Short mmCIF file of C-alpha atoms in Angstrom, two decimals:
data_model
loop_
_atom_site.label_atom_id
_atom_site.label_comp_id
_atom_site.label_asym_id
_atom_site.label_seq_id
_atom_site.Cartn_x
_atom_site.Cartn_y
_atom_site.Cartn_z
CA MET A 1 0.00 0.00 0.00
CA ALA A 2 1.35 3.34 -0.97
CA ILE A 3 2.19 5.56 1.94
CA HIS A 4 1.88 8.70 -0.16
CA VAL A 5 -1.59 9.27 -1.53
CA GLU A 6 -1.62 11.44 -4.62
CA HIS A 7 -4.80 13.43 -4.87
CA GLU A 8 -5.81 14.67 -8.29
CA ILE A 9 -5.85 18.25 -6.98
CA HIS A 10 -2.05 18.06 -6.63
CA GLU A 11 -1.74 17.44 -10.34
CA ARG A 12 -4.42 19.98 -11.22
CA ARG A 13 -2.82 22.75 -9.19
CA LYS A 14 0.77 21.90 -10.02
CA GLY A 15 1.34 24.89 -12.29
CA ARG A 16 -0.18 27.27 -9.78
CA ASN A 17 1.82 25.87 -6.88
CA PHE A 18 5.08 26.18 -8.78
CA GLY A 19 4.05 29.72 -9.69
CA VAL A 20 3.55 30.61 -6.03
CA LEU A 21 6.89 28.96 -5.17
CA GLY A 22 8.59 31.06 -7.82
CA LEU A 23 6.98 34.26 -6.50
CA LEU A 24 7.97 33.47 -2.92
CA LEU A 25 11.58 32.75 -3.92
CA ALA A 26 11.66 35.95 -5.95
CA PHE A 27 10.33 37.86 -2.92
CA VAL A 28 13.00 36.40 -0.65
CA GLY A 29 15.68 37.27 -3.22
CA LEU A 30 14.27 40.79 -3.53
CA VAL A 31 14.31 41.49 0.22
CA PHE A 32 17.79 39.98 0.58
CA ALA A 33 19.23 42.01 -2.30
CA LEU A 34 17.52 45.15 -1.00
CA THR A 35 19.06 44.59 2.44
CA VAL A 36 22.54 44.13 0.96
CA VAL A 37 22.22 47.29 -1.14
CA LYS A 38 20.82 49.36 1.75
CA VAL A 39 23.54 48.27 4.17
CA LEU A 40 26.33 48.86 1.65
CA GLU A 41 24.91 52.31 0.89
CA LEU A 42 25.36 53.28 4.54
CA GLY A 43 29.09 53.30 3.96
CA GLU A 44 30.76 53.45 7.34
CA ALA A 45 29.50 50.69 9.62
CA LYS A 46 29.92 52.89 12.71
CA LYS A 47 26.97 54.99 11.57
CA PHE A 48 24.48 52.29 12.39
CA GLU A 49 26.35 50.63 15.23
CA THR A 50 24.62 51.40 18.52
CA PHE A 51 24.17 50.36 22.16
CA ASP A 52 22.52 46.99 22.58
CA HIS A 53 21.49 46.98 26.26
CA VAL A 54 25.16 47.06 27.22
CA ALA A 55 27.39 50.09 27.47
CA ARG A 56 29.89 50.09 24.62
CA PRO A 57 32.74 52.44 25.46
CA ALA A 58 34.16 52.00 21.98
CA ILE A 59 31.30 53.93 20.39
CA ILE A 60 30.85 56.68 23.00
CA PRO A 61 31.65 59.92 21.21
CA GLU A 62 34.82 61.46 22.49
CA GLU A 63 34.96 65.09 23.49
CA GLY A 64 35.42 67.30 20.52
CA ASP A 65 34.20 64.51 18.27
CA THR A 66 31.48 65.89 16.04
CA GLN A 67 29.95 62.52 15.27
CA MET B 1 -12.44 8.46 -8.93
CA THR B 2 -11.14 10.51 -11.80
CA ASP B 3 -14.13 9.41 -13.84
CA MET B 4 -16.49 10.82 -11.29
CA THR B 5 -14.78 14.16 -10.96
CA ALA B 6 -13.96 14.69 -14.62
CA HIS B 7 -17.33 16.26 -15.35
CA ASP B 8 -17.91 18.44 -12.33
CA THR B 9 -14.37 19.60 -11.60
CA PRO B 10 -14.41 23.40 -11.59
CA TYR B 11 -11.99 25.22 -13.88
CA GLU B 12 -8.70 25.74 -12.11
CA ALA B 13 -7.39 29.25 -12.64
CA SER B 14 -3.82 29.29 -13.90
CA MET B 15 -1.11 31.82 -13.05
CA GLY B 16 -1.81 33.37 -16.45
CA ASP B 17 -5.41 34.07 -15.46
CA TYR B 18 -4.27 35.83 -12.29
CA PHE B 19 -1.66 37.75 -14.27
CA ALA B 20 -4.39 38.92 -16.68
CA LEU B 21 -6.12 40.57 -13.68
CA LEU B 22 -3.17 42.97 -13.47
CA LYS B 23 -3.86 44.43 -16.95
CA PRO B 24 -0.35 43.80 -18.35
CA ARG B 25 -0.77 46.14 -21.32
CA VAL B 26 -1.64 49.10 -19.10
CA MET B 27 1.24 48.07 -16.87
CA SER B 28 3.76 48.38 -19.72
CA LEU B 29 2.87 52.07 -20.20
CA VAL B 30 3.08 52.61 -16.43
CA ILE B 31 6.55 51.01 -16.33
CA PHE B 32 7.79 53.17 -19.20
CA THR B 33 6.55 56.51 -17.81
CA ALA B 34 7.60 55.70 -14.24
CA LEU B 35 11.06 54.71 -15.46
CA VAL B 36 11.41 57.98 -17.37
CA GLY B 37 10.30 59.95 -14.28
CA LEU B 38 12.94 58.16 -12.25
CA LEU B 39 15.77 58.44 -14.79
CA VAL B 40 15.33 62.12 -15.67
CA ALA B 41 15.39 63.15 -11.98
CA PRO B 42 18.54 65.06 -10.99
CA VAL B 43 19.30 62.65 -8.12
CA PRO B 44 21.08 59.39 -9.04
CA VAL B 45 19.44 56.23 -7.72
CA HIS B 46 21.15 52.90 -7.07
CA PRO B 47 20.11 50.67 -10.02
CA PHE B 48 18.64 47.99 -7.77
CA ILE B 49 16.68 50.50 -5.67
CA GLY B 50 15.42 51.98 -8.94
CA PHE B 51 14.41 48.52 -10.14
CA VAL B 52 12.50 47.83 -6.92
CA GLY B 53 10.86 51.26 -7.17
CA VAL B 54 9.59 50.66 -10.72
CA LEU B 55 8.55 47.11 -9.78
CA CYS B 56 6.46 48.44 -6.88
CA ILE B 57 4.83 51.06 -9.12
CA ALA B 58 4.03 48.36 -11.71
CA VAL B 59 2.62 45.98 -9.09
CA GLY B 60 0.60 48.82 -7.55
CA ALA B 61 -0.84 49.62 -10.99
CA GLY B 62 -1.61 45.91 -11.46
CA ALA B 63 -3.32 45.80 -8.07
CA SER B 64 -5.58 48.70 -9.00
CA GLY B 65 -6.36 46.87 -12.27
CA ALA B 66 -7.44 43.79 -10.29
CA LEU B 67 -9.63 45.91 -8.01
CA ASN B 68 -11.14 47.57 -11.08
CA MET B 69 -11.95 44.15 -12.60
CA TRP B 70 -13.52 43.03 -9.32
CA TRP B 71 -15.76 46.10 -9.12
CA ASP B 72 -16.61 46.27 -12.84
CA ALA B 73 -17.25 42.55 -13.42
CA ASP B 74 -20.94 43.28 -14.12
CA ILE B 75 -20.09 45.87 -16.80
CA ASP B 76 -17.30 43.72 -18.28
CA ALA B 77 -19.70 40.80 -18.72
CA VAL B 78 -22.04 42.94 -20.85
CA MET B 79 -19.46 44.48 -23.18
CA LYS B 80 -17.91 42.49 -26.03
CA ARG B 81 -14.41 43.94 -25.58
CA THR B 82 -14.20 42.91 -21.94
CA ALA B 83 -16.41 39.78 -21.79
CA LYS B 84 -13.35 37.53 -22.03
CA ARG B 85 -11.65 39.03 -18.95
CA PRO B 86 -10.90 36.49 -16.18
CA ILE B 87 -13.92 37.26 -13.96
CA PRO B 88 -16.77 37.54 -16.51
CA SER B 89 -15.48 34.44 -18.30
CA GLY B 90 -15.60 32.52 -15.00
CA ARG B 91 -11.89 31.67 -14.81
CA VAL B 92 -11.32 33.69 -11.64
CA GLN B 93 -13.77 34.23 -8.78
CA PRO B 94 -14.58 37.88 -7.88
CA GLY B 95 -13.37 37.32 -4.30
CA GLU B 96 -10.00 36.16 -5.58
CA ALA B 97 -9.58 39.34 -7.62
CA LEU B 98 -10.50 41.46 -4.59
CA GLY B 99 -8.01 39.53 -2.42
CA ILE B 100 -5.20 39.78 -4.96
CA GLY B 101 -5.91 43.47 -5.53
CA MET B 102 -5.88 44.32 -1.82
CA ALA B 103 -2.84 42.16 -1.05
CA LEU B 104 -0.75 43.53 -3.92
CA SER B 105 -1.78 47.11 -3.05
CA GLY B 106 -0.49 46.67 0.49
CA PHE B 107 2.61 44.83 -0.66
CA SER B 108 3.60 47.42 -3.28
CA VAL B 109 3.01 50.45 -1.04
CA VAL B 110 4.81 49.02 2.01
CA LEU B 111 7.77 47.76 -0.02
CA LEU B 112 8.06 51.10 -1.83
CA ALA B 113 8.08 52.93 1.52
CA LEU B 114 10.80 50.63 2.88
CA ALA B 115 12.90 50.63 -0.28
CA THR B 116 12.63 54.34 -1.12
CA ASN B 117 10.66 56.97 0.80
CA MET B 118 7.28 57.77 2.30
CA LEU B 119 6.31 60.36 -0.30
CA ALA B 120 6.70 57.91 -3.20
CA ALA B 121 4.74 55.27 -1.25
CA GLY B 122 2.03 57.81 -0.34
CA LEU B 123 1.67 58.89 -3.98
CA LEU B 124 1.41 55.24 -5.07
CA ALA B 125 -1.26 54.56 -2.43
CA PHE B 126 -3.17 57.61 -3.60
CA THR B 127 -2.89 56.45 -7.25
CA ILE B 128 -4.38 53.05 -6.37
CA PHE B 129 -7.14 54.71 -4.34
CA PHE B 130 -7.84 57.14 -7.16
CA TYR B 131 -8.16 54.46 -9.84
CA ALA B 132 -10.05 51.88 -7.77
CA VAL B 133 -12.34 54.17 -5.76
CA VAL B 134 -12.59 57.63 -7.37
CA TYR B 135 -12.59 56.39 -10.98
CA SER B 136 -13.98 52.82 -10.92
CA MET B 137 -16.48 53.07 -8.07
CA TRP B 138 -17.58 56.66 -8.36
CA LEU B 139 -16.97 58.54 -11.61
CA LYS B 140 -17.08 55.83 -14.26
CA ARG B 141 -20.80 55.21 -13.90
CA SER B 142 -21.89 58.72 -12.97
CA THR B 143 -20.42 61.23 -15.41
CA PRO B 144 -19.42 61.38 -19.09
CA HIS B 145 -16.29 63.20 -17.95
CA ASN B 146 -15.15 60.04 -16.20
CA ILE B 147 -12.22 59.67 -18.57
CA VAL B 148 -10.95 63.21 -17.87
CA ILE B 149 -10.60 62.87 -14.10
CA GLY B 150 -9.91 59.14 -14.24
CA GLY B 151 -6.98 59.91 -16.53
CA ALA B 152 -5.20 61.32 -13.48
CA ALA B 153 -4.64 57.79 -12.24
CA GLY B 154 -2.65 56.98 -15.38
CA ALA B 155 -0.76 60.26 -15.05
CA PHE B 156 0.72 59.62 -11.60
CA PRO B 157 3.45 57.02 -12.44
CA PRO B 158 6.13 59.49 -13.68
CA MET B 159 5.45 61.61 -10.60
CA VAL B 160 5.94 58.56 -8.37
CA GLY B 161 9.11 57.64 -10.30
CA TRP B 162 10.45 61.18 -9.76
CA ALA B 163 9.56 60.94 -6.03
CA VAL B 164 11.44 57.62 -5.78
CA ALA B 165 14.61 59.44 -6.87
CA THR B 166 14.19 62.86 -5.27
CA GLY B 167 11.77 62.32 -2.37
CA SER B 168 9.86 65.39 -3.51
CA VAL B 169 7.35 66.82 -5.96
CA SER B 170 8.46 69.62 -8.26
CA ILE B 171 7.35 71.60 -11.31
CA GLU B 172 9.03 69.00 -13.56
CA SER B 173 7.13 66.05 -12.10
CA PHE B 174 3.91 68.06 -11.99
CA LEU B 175 4.22 68.87 -15.71
CA MET B 176 4.93 65.22 -16.57
CA PHE B 177 1.72 64.40 -14.70
CA ALA B 178 -0.15 67.18 -16.52
CA LEU B 179 1.14 65.96 -19.89
CA ILE B 180 -0.47 62.52 -19.49
CA PHE B 181 -3.52 63.99 -17.76
CA MET B 182 -4.31 66.37 -20.64
CA TRP B 183 -3.37 63.82 -23.30
CA THR B 184 -5.77 61.10 -22.08
CA PRO B 185 -9.11 62.70 -23.11
CA PRO B 186 -8.28 63.43 -26.80
CA HIS B 187 -6.52 60.05 -27.04
CA PHE B 188 -9.49 58.18 -25.64
CA TRP B 189 -12.22 60.16 -27.43
CA ALA B 190 -10.49 59.71 -30.81
CA LEU B 191 -10.78 55.97 -30.10
CA ALA B 192 -14.37 56.28 -28.89
CA LEU B 193 -15.35 57.90 -32.20
CA PHE B 194 -14.31 54.96 -34.37
CA VAL B 195 -14.83 51.96 -32.08
CA LYS B 196 -18.39 50.73 -31.99
CA SER B 197 -18.79 50.61 -28.24
CA ASP B 198 -21.48 49.01 -26.15
CA TYR B 199 -20.94 51.21 -23.11
CA GLY B 200 -24.58 52.24 -23.44
CA ASP B 201 -25.78 48.66 -22.88
CA ALA B 202 -23.62 48.47 -19.77
CA GLY B 203 -25.00 51.74 -18.39
CA VAL B 204 -21.67 53.58 -18.53
CA PRO B 205 -22.07 57.22 -19.61
CA MET B 206 -19.67 58.03 -22.43
CA LEU B 207 -19.40 61.47 -23.98
CA THR B 208 -20.12 60.08 -27.47
CA GLU B 209 -23.47 58.77 -26.25
CA THR B 210 -24.58 61.31 -23.63
CA HIS B 211 -23.65 64.51 -25.51
CA GLY B 212 -23.33 63.22 -29.05
CA ARG B 213 -20.46 62.71 -31.42
CA ASP B 214 -20.19 66.34 -32.58
CA THR B 215 -19.67 67.46 -28.98
CA THR B 216 -17.00 64.77 -28.65
CA ARG B 217 -15.24 66.15 -31.74
CA ARG B 218 -15.23 69.64 -30.17
CA HIS B 219 -13.82 68.18 -26.96
CA VAL B 220 -10.98 66.49 -28.86
CA ILE B 221 -9.79 69.78 -30.40
CA ALA B 222 -10.27 71.68 -27.11
CA TYR B 223 -8.13 69.26 -25.09
CA ALA B 224 -5.53 68.95 -27.88
CA VAL B 225 -5.09 72.75 -27.80
CA LEU B 226 -4.98 72.87 -23.98
CA LEU B 227 -2.31 70.16 -24.09
CA VAL B 228 0.08 72.36 -26.13
CA PRO B 229 1.23 74.77 -23.36
CA VAL B 230 1.72 71.88 -20.96
CA ALA B 231 3.89 69.90 -23.40
CA ILE B 232 5.90 72.92 -24.57
CA GLY B 233 6.21 74.27 -21.02
CA LEU B 234 7.88 71.06 -19.88
CA GLY B 235 10.62 71.79 -22.42
CA PHE B 236 11.68 74.92 -20.49
CA THR B 237 12.16 73.14 -17.17
CA SER B 238 15.40 71.57 -15.98
CA ILE B 239 14.59 68.23 -17.64
CA GLY B 240 13.76 69.78 -21.03
CA GLY B 241 16.18 70.93 -23.71
CA PRO B 242 16.52 71.60 -27.43
CA ILE B 243 15.85 67.96 -28.44
CA TYR B 244 12.69 67.73 -26.35
CA LEU B 245 11.47 71.13 -27.49
CA THR B 246 11.97 70.33 -31.18
CA VAL B 247 10.22 66.96 -30.83
CA SER B 248 7.43 68.55 -28.80
CA VAL B 249 6.74 71.41 -31.24
CA LEU B 250 6.55 68.98 -34.19
CA LEU B 251 4.35 66.50 -32.34
CA ASN B 252 2.00 69.21 -31.11
CA LEU B 253 1.60 70.64 -34.62
CA TRP B 254 0.86 67.12 -35.89
CA PHE B 255 -1.59 66.32 -33.10
CA VAL B 256 -3.47 69.65 -33.20
CA LYS B 257 -3.74 69.38 -37.02
CA GLY B 258 -5.22 65.88 -36.58
CA ALA B 259 -7.64 67.08 -33.87
CA TYR B 260 -8.61 70.01 -36.14
CA ASP B 261 -9.39 67.53 -38.95
CA ILE B 262 -11.57 65.53 -36.53
CA TRP B 263 -13.40 68.69 -35.48
CA ARG B 264 -13.98 69.88 -39.08
CA ARG B 265 -15.88 66.83 -40.19
CA ASP B 266 -19.03 65.02 -39.16
CA ASP B 267 -20.06 61.42 -38.93
CA ALA B 268 -21.33 61.27 -42.50
CA ALA B 269 -17.87 62.17 -43.80
CA ALA B 270 -16.26 59.80 -41.31
CA ASP B 271 -18.52 56.93 -42.35
CA ALA B 272 -17.58 57.52 -45.99
CA ASP B 273 -13.90 56.77 -45.40
CA ASN B 274 -14.38 54.33 -42.52
CA TYR B 275 -13.14 56.76 -39.84
CA ALA B 276 -9.69 57.08 -41.44
CA VAL B 277 -8.94 60.46 -39.80
CA GLU B 278 -10.04 59.36 -36.32
CA LYS B 279 -7.94 56.19 -36.56
CA HIS B 280 -4.97 58.21 -37.81
CA VAL B 281 -5.23 60.69 -34.90
CA PHE B 282 -5.46 57.83 -32.42
CA LYS B 283 -2.19 56.45 -33.82
CA ILE B 284 -0.60 59.92 -33.65
CA SER B 285 -1.65 60.16 -29.99
CA LEU B 286 0.28 56.97 -29.20
CA PHE B 287 3.41 58.34 -30.89
CA TYR B 288 2.80 61.65 -29.16
CA LEU B 289 3.13 60.30 -25.65
CA PHE B 290 5.85 57.76 -26.41
CA LEU B 291 8.07 60.29 -28.19
CA HIS B 292 7.60 63.04 -25.59
CA PHE B 293 8.82 60.74 -22.83
CA GLY B 294 11.45 59.26 -25.16
CA ALA B 295 12.77 62.80 -25.79
CA LEU B 296 12.98 63.47 -22.04
CA LEU B 297 14.97 60.26 -21.70
CA ALA B 298 17.27 61.31 -24.57
CA GLU B 299 17.95 64.65 -22.85
CA ALA B 300 18.85 62.85 -19.63
CA ALA B 301 21.03 60.28 -21.44
CA LEU B 302 23.00 62.97 -23.31
CA ARG B 303 23.44 65.28 -20.32
CA PRO B 304 26.62 63.57 -19.00
CA TYR B 305 28.24 64.19 -22.40
CA GLY B 306 27.38 67.87 -22.37
CA TYR B 307 24.63 67.68 -25.01
CA GLY B 308 21.27 67.23 -23.26
CA GLY B 309 19.39 69.93 -21.39
CA TRP B 310 19.76 73.70 -21.51
#
């Protein structure tokens, strides 16, 4: 007895399901590429480095430092 | 089992049927004008951000097309031209079109806001609202001037494209909007004169049927003349230049001459030559818009080499 039962709806909706898969993959690729571009556009990483619940002396602006 | 279900299995909509809901032919014009709006802007945009921007504008336009098909399914079923659309032909359920339209509207606006800026996203949201609610739900069935105000929805894309790049609205983007806005009525009414429409059967007021064909002819020349200062004026802004201005002057002379020919004759004369003039002017109107935006693009492309612009 076959463990996997193939319903006819699987065959009937195959094209549509692959279409949705393609769209989802494209969406993931889009968000990933957008993230890479946005982060690289920031230039200096220090600009978006910040405190994460812990004091980080390394990024405390020094006196006279305009940033 | 397959024997039993073979007869009563409902038609399964394919991806192509869903894609048809997005009105791909309208989308191609939206992509072109939005791309020009983005590329002629004085602020350079990262190519991928620009791609995402135009994609969002295209998907937003598609979403409003799906919402329009959901709302107008009753009209579409009556008219020959639209009877084969996915909903009236039974390939897609109305609820599916509404769901796809709403989901893609939200998706395109939110992604545009995240990828570019709030102004571009706000303008896109307003465009979708304008086409789906102001035009489809309200004006289309209530006034013969539906096409005039509804044309604004088709005029927004270059303004959104410009906002993607600059984050602002300016005289240049406003005039690109005005160019499409003023061009839509004569373009559409030239078509309405020679296409045997069945809008009347569907209960949609069209100028040719509510006010007569002679009034429509007068409207074509009036809007063609009003379009001239808008088109020429755009040539004197920062995105215009000698190439655009030359192209624009020639195209406007051609278009106004065509509109004048439409105005000078009546239906008897038009019947005699099978609406040759009206068909010719409709073709001119397509060139008119394509070449105006093409000339703006040429100015922008030549600018780095010291040729484009003033």
